[in-house]
Amino acid sequence: ILYYGASGAPARLGFGTSGDFLKTQGTGANPVWAAPASGDFVKVAETNITSTTASLTFDNSVITSTYNNYRLLMRNVVPETDNTYLEGYISDDNGVSWNTSSIYYRSIICTDDSSGSNAYEARFSALAYMIIGSAAGQGTAAGENLCCAVDFHNVHSTTHQKFASVNGYFVDYNGDGRTVLGGWRFATTDKIDAIKLSNGIDYGDFVLYGIKD
């Protein structure tokens, strides 16, 4: 691209990098190539499971100090066994050990699309793992699956307790659709540098995003 610089003489702007756009810098300034903004969500890991896997781990190679908050997007997830849940665990030593104490306080509200209007169920309890589900286990029949997003907040803090929030939907073992809305409080001030999903996964897409502050 030829342009006229501040001196009035023609100049050539060389090739940019693939995906760059031409950016003006205002009156009297030369144009430049620039990379587009990446947005608030940056993909840091993706795993596509197509055969039975005991567990899935995101460790400190992707849960880094770059981001304080993360979103785990789960699509078309099917458990290995009918009428079960995915179980989530956190670690502060990169998965050398997993916290299996009753620190996972859940506050989950769910609806059942076969119930009458305004019917819902709630689950409030402390468990030794984070249940990705609600009042009934997931189904494994054709077409039954889970889709949801789980946000992990302030994972690197060693002063405050941690939280995760969930919003999604799944089909239970009875073939009924259920919302999953709510979250968990992790009753620990330990940092989180690894997350594990377990209890058997037959199929599903898992994408982890870092969320910019």
PDB file of C-alpha atoms in Angstrom:
ATOM      1  CA  ILE A   1       0.000   0.000   0.000  1.00  0.00           C
ATOM      2  CA  LEU A   2       1.333   3.463  -0.977  1.00  0.00           C
ATOM      3  CA  TYR A   3       0.567   6.458   1.193  1.00  0.00           C
ATOM      4  CA  TYR A   4       1.868  10.005   1.631  1.00  0.00           C
ATOM      5  CA  GLY A   5       3.820  10.479   4.844  1.00  0.00           C
ATOM      6  CA  ALA A   6       4.122  13.591   6.981  1.00  0.00           C
ATOM      7  CA  SER A   7       6.858  14.952   4.691  1.00  0.00           C
ATOM      8  CA  GLY A   8       4.537  14.730   1.691  1.00  0.00           C
ATOM      9  CA  ALA A   9       6.671  12.093  -0.015  1.00  0.00           C
ATOM     10  CA  PRO A  10       5.067   8.784  -1.049  1.00  0.00           C
ATOM     11  CA  ALA A  11       5.900   5.784   1.114  1.00  0.00           C
ATOM     12  CA  ARG A  12       5.124   2.097   0.987  1.00  0.00           C
ATOM     13  CA  LEU A  13       3.498   0.173   3.826  1.00  0.00           C
ATOM     14  CA  GLY A  14       4.915  -3.368   3.765  1.00  0.00           C
ATOM     15  CA  PHE A  15       3.042  -6.597   4.210  1.00  0.00           C
ATOM     16  CA  GLY A  16       1.289  -7.176   7.509  1.00  0.00           C
ATOM     17  CA  THR A  17       0.647 -10.449   9.309  1.00  0.00           C
ATOM     18  CA  SER A  18      -2.232 -12.650   8.181  1.00  0.00           C
ATOM     19  CA  GLY A  19      -5.425 -11.431   9.864  1.00  0.00           C
ATOM     20  CA  ASP A  20      -4.164  -7.884  10.529  1.00  0.00           C
ATOM     21  CA  PHE A  21      -6.244  -4.878   9.556  1.00  0.00           C
ATOM     22  CA  LEU A  22      -5.237  -1.436   8.279  1.00  0.00           C
ATOM     23  CA  LYS A  23      -5.391   1.056  11.143  1.00  0.00           C
ATOM     24  CA  THR A  24      -5.357   4.837  10.933  1.00  0.00           C
ATOM     25  CA  GLN A  25      -3.597   6.669  13.762  1.00  0.00           C
ATOM     26  CA  GLY A  26      -5.259  10.017  13.190  1.00  0.00           C
ATOM     27  CA  THR A  27      -4.391  13.251  11.405  1.00  0.00           C
ATOM     28  CA  GLY A  28      -0.692  13.582  10.489  1.00  0.00           C
ATOM     29  CA  ALA A  29       0.185  10.008  11.512  1.00  0.00           C
ATOM     30  CA  ASN A  30       1.099   7.157   9.188  1.00  0.00           C
ATOM     31  CA  PRO A  31      -1.217   4.124   8.847  1.00  0.00           C
ATOM     32  CA  VAL A  32      -0.129   0.790  10.297  1.00  0.00           C
ATOM     33  CA  TRP A  33      -1.148  -2.852  10.290  1.00  0.00           C
ATOM     34  CA  ALA A  34      -2.724  -3.943  13.595  1.00  0.00           C
ATOM     35  CA  ALA A  35      -4.021  -7.189  15.068  1.00  0.00           C
ATOM     36  CA  PRO A  36      -7.760  -7.240  15.904  1.00  0.00           C
ATOM     37  CA  ALA A  37      -8.747  -7.348  19.572  1.00  0.00           C
ATOM     38  CA  SER A  38      -9.206 -10.898  20.845  1.00  0.00           C
ATOM     39  CA  GLY A  39     -12.294 -10.146  22.961  1.00  0.00           C
ATOM     40  CA  ASP A  40     -12.901 -10.812  26.630  1.00  0.00           C
ATOM     41  CA  PHE A  41     -12.780 -14.623  26.344  1.00  0.00           C
ATOM     42  CA  VAL A  42      -9.532 -16.263  25.244  1.00  0.00           C
ATOM     43  CA  LYS A  43      -9.508 -19.989  24.490  1.00  0.00           C
ATOM     44  CA  VAL A  44      -6.716 -21.658  26.443  1.00  0.00           C
ATOM     45  CA  ALA A  45      -7.598 -25.356  26.045  1.00  0.00           C
ATOM     46  CA  GLU A  46      -9.987 -27.662  24.219  1.00  0.00           C
ATOM     47  CA  THR A  47     -10.598 -31.407  24.561  1.00  0.00           C
ATOM     48  CA  ASN A  48     -12.993 -33.469  22.443  1.00  0.00           C
ATOM     49  CA  ILE A  49     -13.848 -36.840  23.977  1.00  0.00           C
ATOM     50  CA  THR A  50     -15.242 -39.484  21.623  1.00  0.00           C
ATOM     51  CA  SER A  51     -14.613 -42.667  23.641  1.00  0.00           C
ATOM     52  CA  THR A  52     -14.912 -43.526  27.319  1.00  0.00           C
ATOM     53  CA  THR A  53     -12.485 -41.554  29.488  1.00  0.00           C
ATOM     54  CA  ALA A  54     -12.239 -41.855  33.260  1.00  0.00           C
ATOM     55  CA  SER A  55     -11.469 -38.171  33.851  1.00  0.00           C
ATOM     56  CA  LEU A  56     -10.403 -34.904  32.276  1.00  0.00           C
ATOM     57  CA  THR A  57      -7.901 -32.477  33.828  1.00  0.00           C
ATOM     58  CA  PHE A  58      -7.000 -28.851  33.160  1.00  0.00           C
ATOM     59  CA  ASP A  59      -3.702 -28.149  34.921  1.00  0.00           C
ATOM     60  CA  ASN A  60      -1.441 -25.154  35.533  1.00  0.00           C
ATOM     61  CA  SER A  61      -0.222 -25.183  31.954  1.00  0.00           C
ATOM     62  CA  VAL A  62      -3.572 -23.550  31.072  1.00  0.00           C
ATOM     63  CA  ILE A  63      -4.763 -22.224  34.466  1.00  0.00           C
ATOM     64  CA  THR A  64      -2.089 -19.566  34.804  1.00  0.00           C
ATOM     65  CA  SER A  65      -1.629 -16.158  36.424  1.00  0.00           C
ATOM     66  CA  THR A  66      -2.677 -14.528  33.143  1.00  0.00           C
ATOM     67  CA  TYR A  67      -6.356 -14.762  34.117  1.00  0.00           C
ATOM     68  CA  ASN A  68      -8.143 -14.572  37.472  1.00  0.00           C
ATOM     69  CA  ASN A  69     -11.382 -16.047  36.123  1.00  0.00           C
ATOM     70  CA  TYR A  70     -12.101 -18.949  33.784  1.00  0.00           C
ATOM     71  CA  ARG A  71     -15.098 -20.311  31.895  1.00  0.00           C
ATOM     72  CA  LEU A  72     -15.468 -24.019  31.143  1.00  0.00           C
ATOM     73  CA  LEU A  73     -17.901 -24.632  28.294  1.00  0.00           C
ATOM     74  CA  MET A  74     -19.274 -28.174  28.059  1.00  0.00           C
ATOM     75  CA  ARG A  75     -21.203 -29.330  24.998  1.00  0.00           C
ATOM     76  CA  ASN A  76     -23.027 -32.596  24.247  1.00  0.00           C
ATOM     77  CA  VAL A  77     -21.580 -34.320  27.297  1.00  0.00           C
ATOM     78  CA  VAL A  78     -22.674 -37.918  27.929  1.00  0.00           C
ATOM     79  CA  PRO A  79     -21.603 -39.813  31.075  1.00  0.00           C
ATOM     80  CA  GLU A  80     -20.276 -43.347  30.990  1.00  0.00           C
ATOM     81  CA  THR A  81     -23.081 -44.644  33.242  1.00  0.00           C
ATOM     82  CA  ASP A  82     -26.782 -43.853  33.190  1.00  0.00           C
ATOM     83  CA  ASN A  83     -28.225 -41.853  36.116  1.00  0.00           C
ATOM     84  CA  THR A  84     -24.892 -40.388  37.213  1.00  0.00           C
ATOM     85  CA  TYR A  85     -23.254 -36.960  37.350  1.00  0.00           C
ATOM     86  CA  LEU A  86     -19.922 -35.566  36.363  1.00  0.00           C
ATOM     87  CA  GLU A  87     -17.912 -34.861  39.498  1.00  0.00           C
ATOM     88  CA  GLY A  88     -15.592 -31.849  39.728  1.00  0.00           C
ATOM     89  CA  TYR A  89     -12.518 -31.452  41.939  1.00  0.00           C
ATOM     90  CA  ILE A  90     -10.043 -28.622  42.500  1.00  0.00           C
ATOM     91  CA  SER A  91      -6.337 -28.738  43.360  1.00  0.00           C
ATOM     92  CA  ASP A  92      -3.745 -26.257  44.603  1.00  0.00           C
ATOM     93  CA  ASP A  93      -0.699 -28.396  43.689  1.00  0.00           C
ATOM     94  CA  ASN A  94      -1.315 -28.980  39.974  1.00  0.00           C
ATOM     95  CA  GLY A  95      -3.235 -32.197  40.513  1.00  0.00           C
ATOM     96  CA  VAL A  96      -0.677 -33.998  42.664  1.00  0.00           C
ATOM     97  CA  SER A  97      -3.588 -34.250  45.100  1.00  0.00           C
ATOM     98  CA  TRP A  98      -7.259 -33.310  44.750  1.00  0.00           C
ATOM     99  CA  ASN A  99      -9.381 -31.746  47.459  1.00  0.00           C
ATOM    100  CA  THR A 100     -11.867 -34.448  48.464  1.00  0.00           C
ATOM    101  CA  SER A 101     -13.008 -32.817  51.714  1.00  0.00           C
ATOM    102  CA  SER A 102     -16.565 -31.554  52.116  1.00  0.00           C
ATOM    103  CA  ILE A 103     -15.696 -28.034  50.933  1.00  0.00           C
ATOM    104  CA  TYR A 104     -18.003 -27.968  47.901  1.00  0.00           C
ATOM    105  CA  TYR A 105     -21.128 -26.135  49.023  1.00  0.00           C
ATOM    106  CA  ARG A 106     -23.705 -26.261  46.241  1.00  0.00           C
ATOM    107  CA  SER A 107     -26.749 -24.048  45.758  1.00  0.00           C
ATOM    108  CA  ILE A 108     -28.403 -25.453  42.654  1.00  0.00           C
ATOM    109  CA  ILE A 109     -31.939 -24.767  41.429  1.00  0.00           C
ATOM    110  CA  CYS A 110     -33.389 -26.928  38.688  1.00  0.00           C
ATOM    111  CA  THR A 111     -36.651 -27.315  36.820  1.00  0.00           C
ATOM    112  CA  ASP A 112     -38.127 -30.396  35.207  1.00  0.00           C
ATOM    113  CA  ASP A 113     -39.890 -29.905  31.877  1.00  0.00           C
ATOM    114  CA  SER A 114     -42.337 -32.732  32.652  1.00  0.00           C
ATOM    115  CA  SER A 115     -43.493 -31.117  35.919  1.00  0.00           C
ATOM    116  CA  GLY A 116     -46.332 -28.698  36.284  1.00  0.00           C
ATOM    117  CA  SER A 117     -45.850 -24.971  35.922  1.00  0.00           C
ATOM    118  CA  ASN A 118     -43.743 -23.248  38.558  1.00  0.00           C
ATOM    119  CA  ALA A 119     -42.333 -26.570  39.775  1.00  0.00           C
ATOM    120  CA  TYR A 120     -38.664 -26.611  40.696  1.00  0.00           C
ATOM    121  CA  GLU A 121     -36.267 -28.433  42.967  1.00  0.00           C
ATOM    122  CA  ALA A 122     -33.287 -27.124  44.868  1.00  0.00           C
ATOM    123  CA  ARG A 123     -30.197 -28.743  46.290  1.00  0.00           C
ATOM    124  CA  PHE A 124     -28.231 -27.117  49.109  1.00  0.00           C
ATOM    125  CA  SER A 125     -25.505 -29.192  50.703  1.00  0.00           C
ATOM    126  CA  ALA A 126     -21.781 -29.655  51.333  1.00  0.00           C
ATOM    127  CA  LEU A 127     -20.181 -32.469  49.358  1.00  0.00           C
ATOM    128  CA  ALA A 128     -16.735 -33.924  48.789  1.00  0.00           C
ATOM    129  CA  TYR A 129     -16.916 -32.989  45.093  1.00  0.00           C
ATOM    130  CA  MET A 130     -18.715 -30.582  42.795  1.00  0.00           C
ATOM    131  CA  ILE A 131     -21.758 -32.187  41.148  1.00  0.00           C
ATOM    132  CA  ILE A 132     -22.375 -31.030  37.578  1.00  0.00           C
ATOM    133  CA  GLY A 133     -26.114 -31.652  37.634  1.00  0.00           C
ATOM    134  CA  SER A 134     -29.126 -31.276  39.865  1.00  0.00           C
ATOM    135  CA  ALA A 135     -31.889 -33.481  41.283  1.00  0.00           C
ATOM    136  CA  ALA A 136     -31.651 -36.438  38.898  1.00  0.00           C
ATOM    137  CA  GLY A 137     -28.682 -38.044  37.161  1.00  0.00           C
ATOM    138  CA  GLN A 138     -27.893 -37.625  33.487  1.00  0.00           C
ATOM    139  CA  GLY A 139     -29.179 -40.004  30.882  1.00  0.00           C
ATOM    140  CA  THR A 140     -27.149 -41.925  28.321  1.00  0.00           C
ATOM    141  CA  ALA A 141     -29.866 -42.797  25.788  1.00  0.00           C
ATOM    142  CA  ALA A 142     -29.643 -41.480  22.234  1.00  0.00           C
ATOM    143  CA  GLY A 143     -29.920 -37.692  22.203  1.00  0.00           C
ATOM    144  CA  GLU A 144     -29.536 -37.284  25.981  1.00  0.00           C
ATOM    145  CA  ASN A 145     -26.693 -34.932  26.911  1.00  0.00           C
ATOM    146  CA  LEU A 146     -25.529 -31.991  28.993  1.00  0.00           C
ATOM    147  CA  CYS A 147     -24.660 -28.491  27.774  1.00  0.00           C
ATOM    148  CA  CYS A 148     -23.568 -25.841  30.260  1.00  0.00           C
ATOM    149  CA  ALA A 149     -21.065 -23.153  31.165  1.00  0.00           C
ATOM    150  CA  VAL A 150     -19.233 -23.105  34.503  1.00  0.00           C
ATOM    151  CA  ASP A 151     -17.411 -19.940  35.559  1.00  0.00           C
ATOM    152  CA  PHE A 152     -14.609 -20.183  38.133  1.00  0.00           C
ATOM    153  CA  HIS A 153     -13.984 -16.900  39.950  1.00  0.00           C
ATOM    154  CA  ASN A 154     -10.842 -15.421  41.526  1.00  0.00           C
ATOM    155  CA  VAL A 155      -8.934 -18.705  41.309  1.00  0.00           C
ATOM    156  CA  HIS A 156      -5.513 -17.380  42.366  1.00  0.00           C
ATOM    157  CA  SER A 157      -6.558 -15.659  45.581  1.00  0.00           C
ATOM    158  CA  THR A 158      -5.103 -17.051  48.807  1.00  0.00           C
ATOM    159  CA  THR A 159      -7.156 -14.643  50.929  1.00  0.00           C
ATOM    160  CA  HIS A 160     -10.738 -15.322  49.868  1.00  0.00           C
ATOM    161  CA  GLN A 161     -12.878 -18.387  49.374  1.00  0.00           C
ATOM    162  CA  LYS A 162     -13.592 -19.368  45.773  1.00  0.00           C
ATOM    163  CA  PHE A 163     -16.846 -19.553  43.846  1.00  0.00           C
ATOM    164  CA  ALA A 164     -18.113 -21.144  40.659  1.00  0.00           C
ATOM    165  CA  SER A 165     -21.392 -20.441  38.894  1.00  0.00           C
ATOM    166  CA  VAL A 166     -23.233 -22.660  36.413  1.00  0.00           C
ATOM    167  CA  ASN A 167     -25.905 -22.135  33.785  1.00  0.00           C
ATOM    168  CA  GLY A 168     -27.047 -24.936  31.514  1.00  0.00           C
ATOM    169  CA  TYR A 169     -29.419 -27.746  30.638  1.00  0.00           C
ATOM    170  CA  PHE A 170     -29.369 -31.532  30.451  1.00  0.00           C
ATOM    171  CA  VAL A 171     -31.612 -34.533  29.856  1.00  0.00           C
ATOM    172  CA  ASP A 172     -31.939 -36.837  32.839  1.00  0.00           C
ATOM    173  CA  TYR A 173     -32.159 -40.635  32.910  1.00  0.00           C
ATOM    174  CA  ASN A 174     -35.967 -40.451  32.670  1.00  0.00           C
ATOM    175  CA  GLY A 175     -35.747 -38.492  29.417  1.00  0.00           C
ATOM    176  CA  ASP A 176     -36.855 -35.232  31.066  1.00  0.00           C
ATOM    177  CA  GLY A 177     -35.097 -31.942  30.435  1.00  0.00           C
ATOM    178  CA  ARG A 178     -33.652 -30.106  33.440  1.00  0.00           C
ATOM    179  CA  THR A 179     -32.117 -26.706  33.899  1.00  0.00           C
ATOM    180  CA  VAL A 180     -28.975 -26.352  36.009  1.00  0.00           C
ATOM    181  CA  LEU A 181     -28.713 -22.898  37.552  1.00  0.00           C
ATOM    182  CA  GLY A 182     -26.731 -21.837  40.577  1.00  0.00           C
ATOM    183  CA  GLY A 183     -23.246 -22.350  41.865  1.00  0.00           C
ATOM    184  CA  TRP A 184     -20.793 -23.626  44.417  1.00  0.00           C
ATOM    185  CA  ARG A 185     -18.764 -22.129  47.226  1.00  0.00           C
ATOM    186  CA  PHE A 186     -15.388 -23.756  47.773  1.00  0.00           C
ATOM    187  CA  ALA A 187     -14.766 -23.368  51.498  1.00  0.00           C
ATOM    188  CA  THR A 188     -11.008 -22.884  51.200  1.00  0.00           C
ATOM    189  CA  THR A 189      -8.642 -19.982  50.683  1.00  0.00           C
ATOM    190  CA  ASP A 190      -6.185 -22.181  48.780  1.00  0.00           C
ATOM    191  CA  LYS A 191      -5.524 -21.146  45.197  1.00  0.00           C
ATOM    192  CA  ILE A 192      -6.883 -23.217  42.316  1.00  0.00           C
ATOM    193  CA  ASP A 193      -4.340 -24.267  39.704  1.00  0.00           C
ATOM    194  CA  ALA A 194      -5.992 -27.434  38.401  1.00  0.00           C
ATOM    195  CA  ILE A 195      -9.554 -28.653  37.797  1.00  0.00           C
ATOM    196  CA  LYS A 196     -10.632 -32.254  37.218  1.00  0.00           C
ATOM    197  CA  LEU A 197     -13.879 -33.718  35.899  1.00  0.00           C
ATOM    198  CA  SER A 198     -14.359 -37.404  36.660  1.00  0.00           C
ATOM    199  CA  ASN A 199     -16.857 -40.252  37.162  1.00  0.00           C
ATOM    200  CA  GLY A 200     -16.595 -41.453  33.574  1.00  0.00           C
ATOM    201  CA  ILE A 201     -17.153 -39.464  30.367  1.00  0.00           C
ATOM    202  CA  ASP A 202     -18.336 -41.199  27.209  1.00  0.00           C
ATOM    203  CA  TYR A 203     -18.541 -38.199  24.919  1.00  0.00           C
ATOM    204  CA  GLY A 204     -18.344 -34.418  24.930  1.00  0.00           C
ATOM    205  CA  ASP A 205     -16.568 -31.220  23.965  1.00  0.00           C
ATOM    206  CA  PHE A 206     -14.830 -29.226  26.695  1.00  0.00           C
ATOM    207  CA  VAL A 207     -13.439 -25.745  26.045  1.00  0.00           C
ATOM    208  CA  LEU A 208     -11.677 -23.665  28.694  1.00  0.00           C
ATOM    209  CA  TYR A 209     -11.494 -19.882  28.311  1.00  0.00           C
ATOM    210  CA  GLY A 210      -9.531 -17.321  30.262  1.00  0.00           C
ATOM    211  CA  ILE A 211     -11.662 -14.259  31.056  1.00  0.00           C
ATOM    212  CA  LYS A 212      -9.955 -10.877  30.841  1.00  0.00           C
ATOM    213  CA  ASP A 213     -10.313  -8.523  33.813  1.00  0.00           C
TER     214      ASP A 213
END
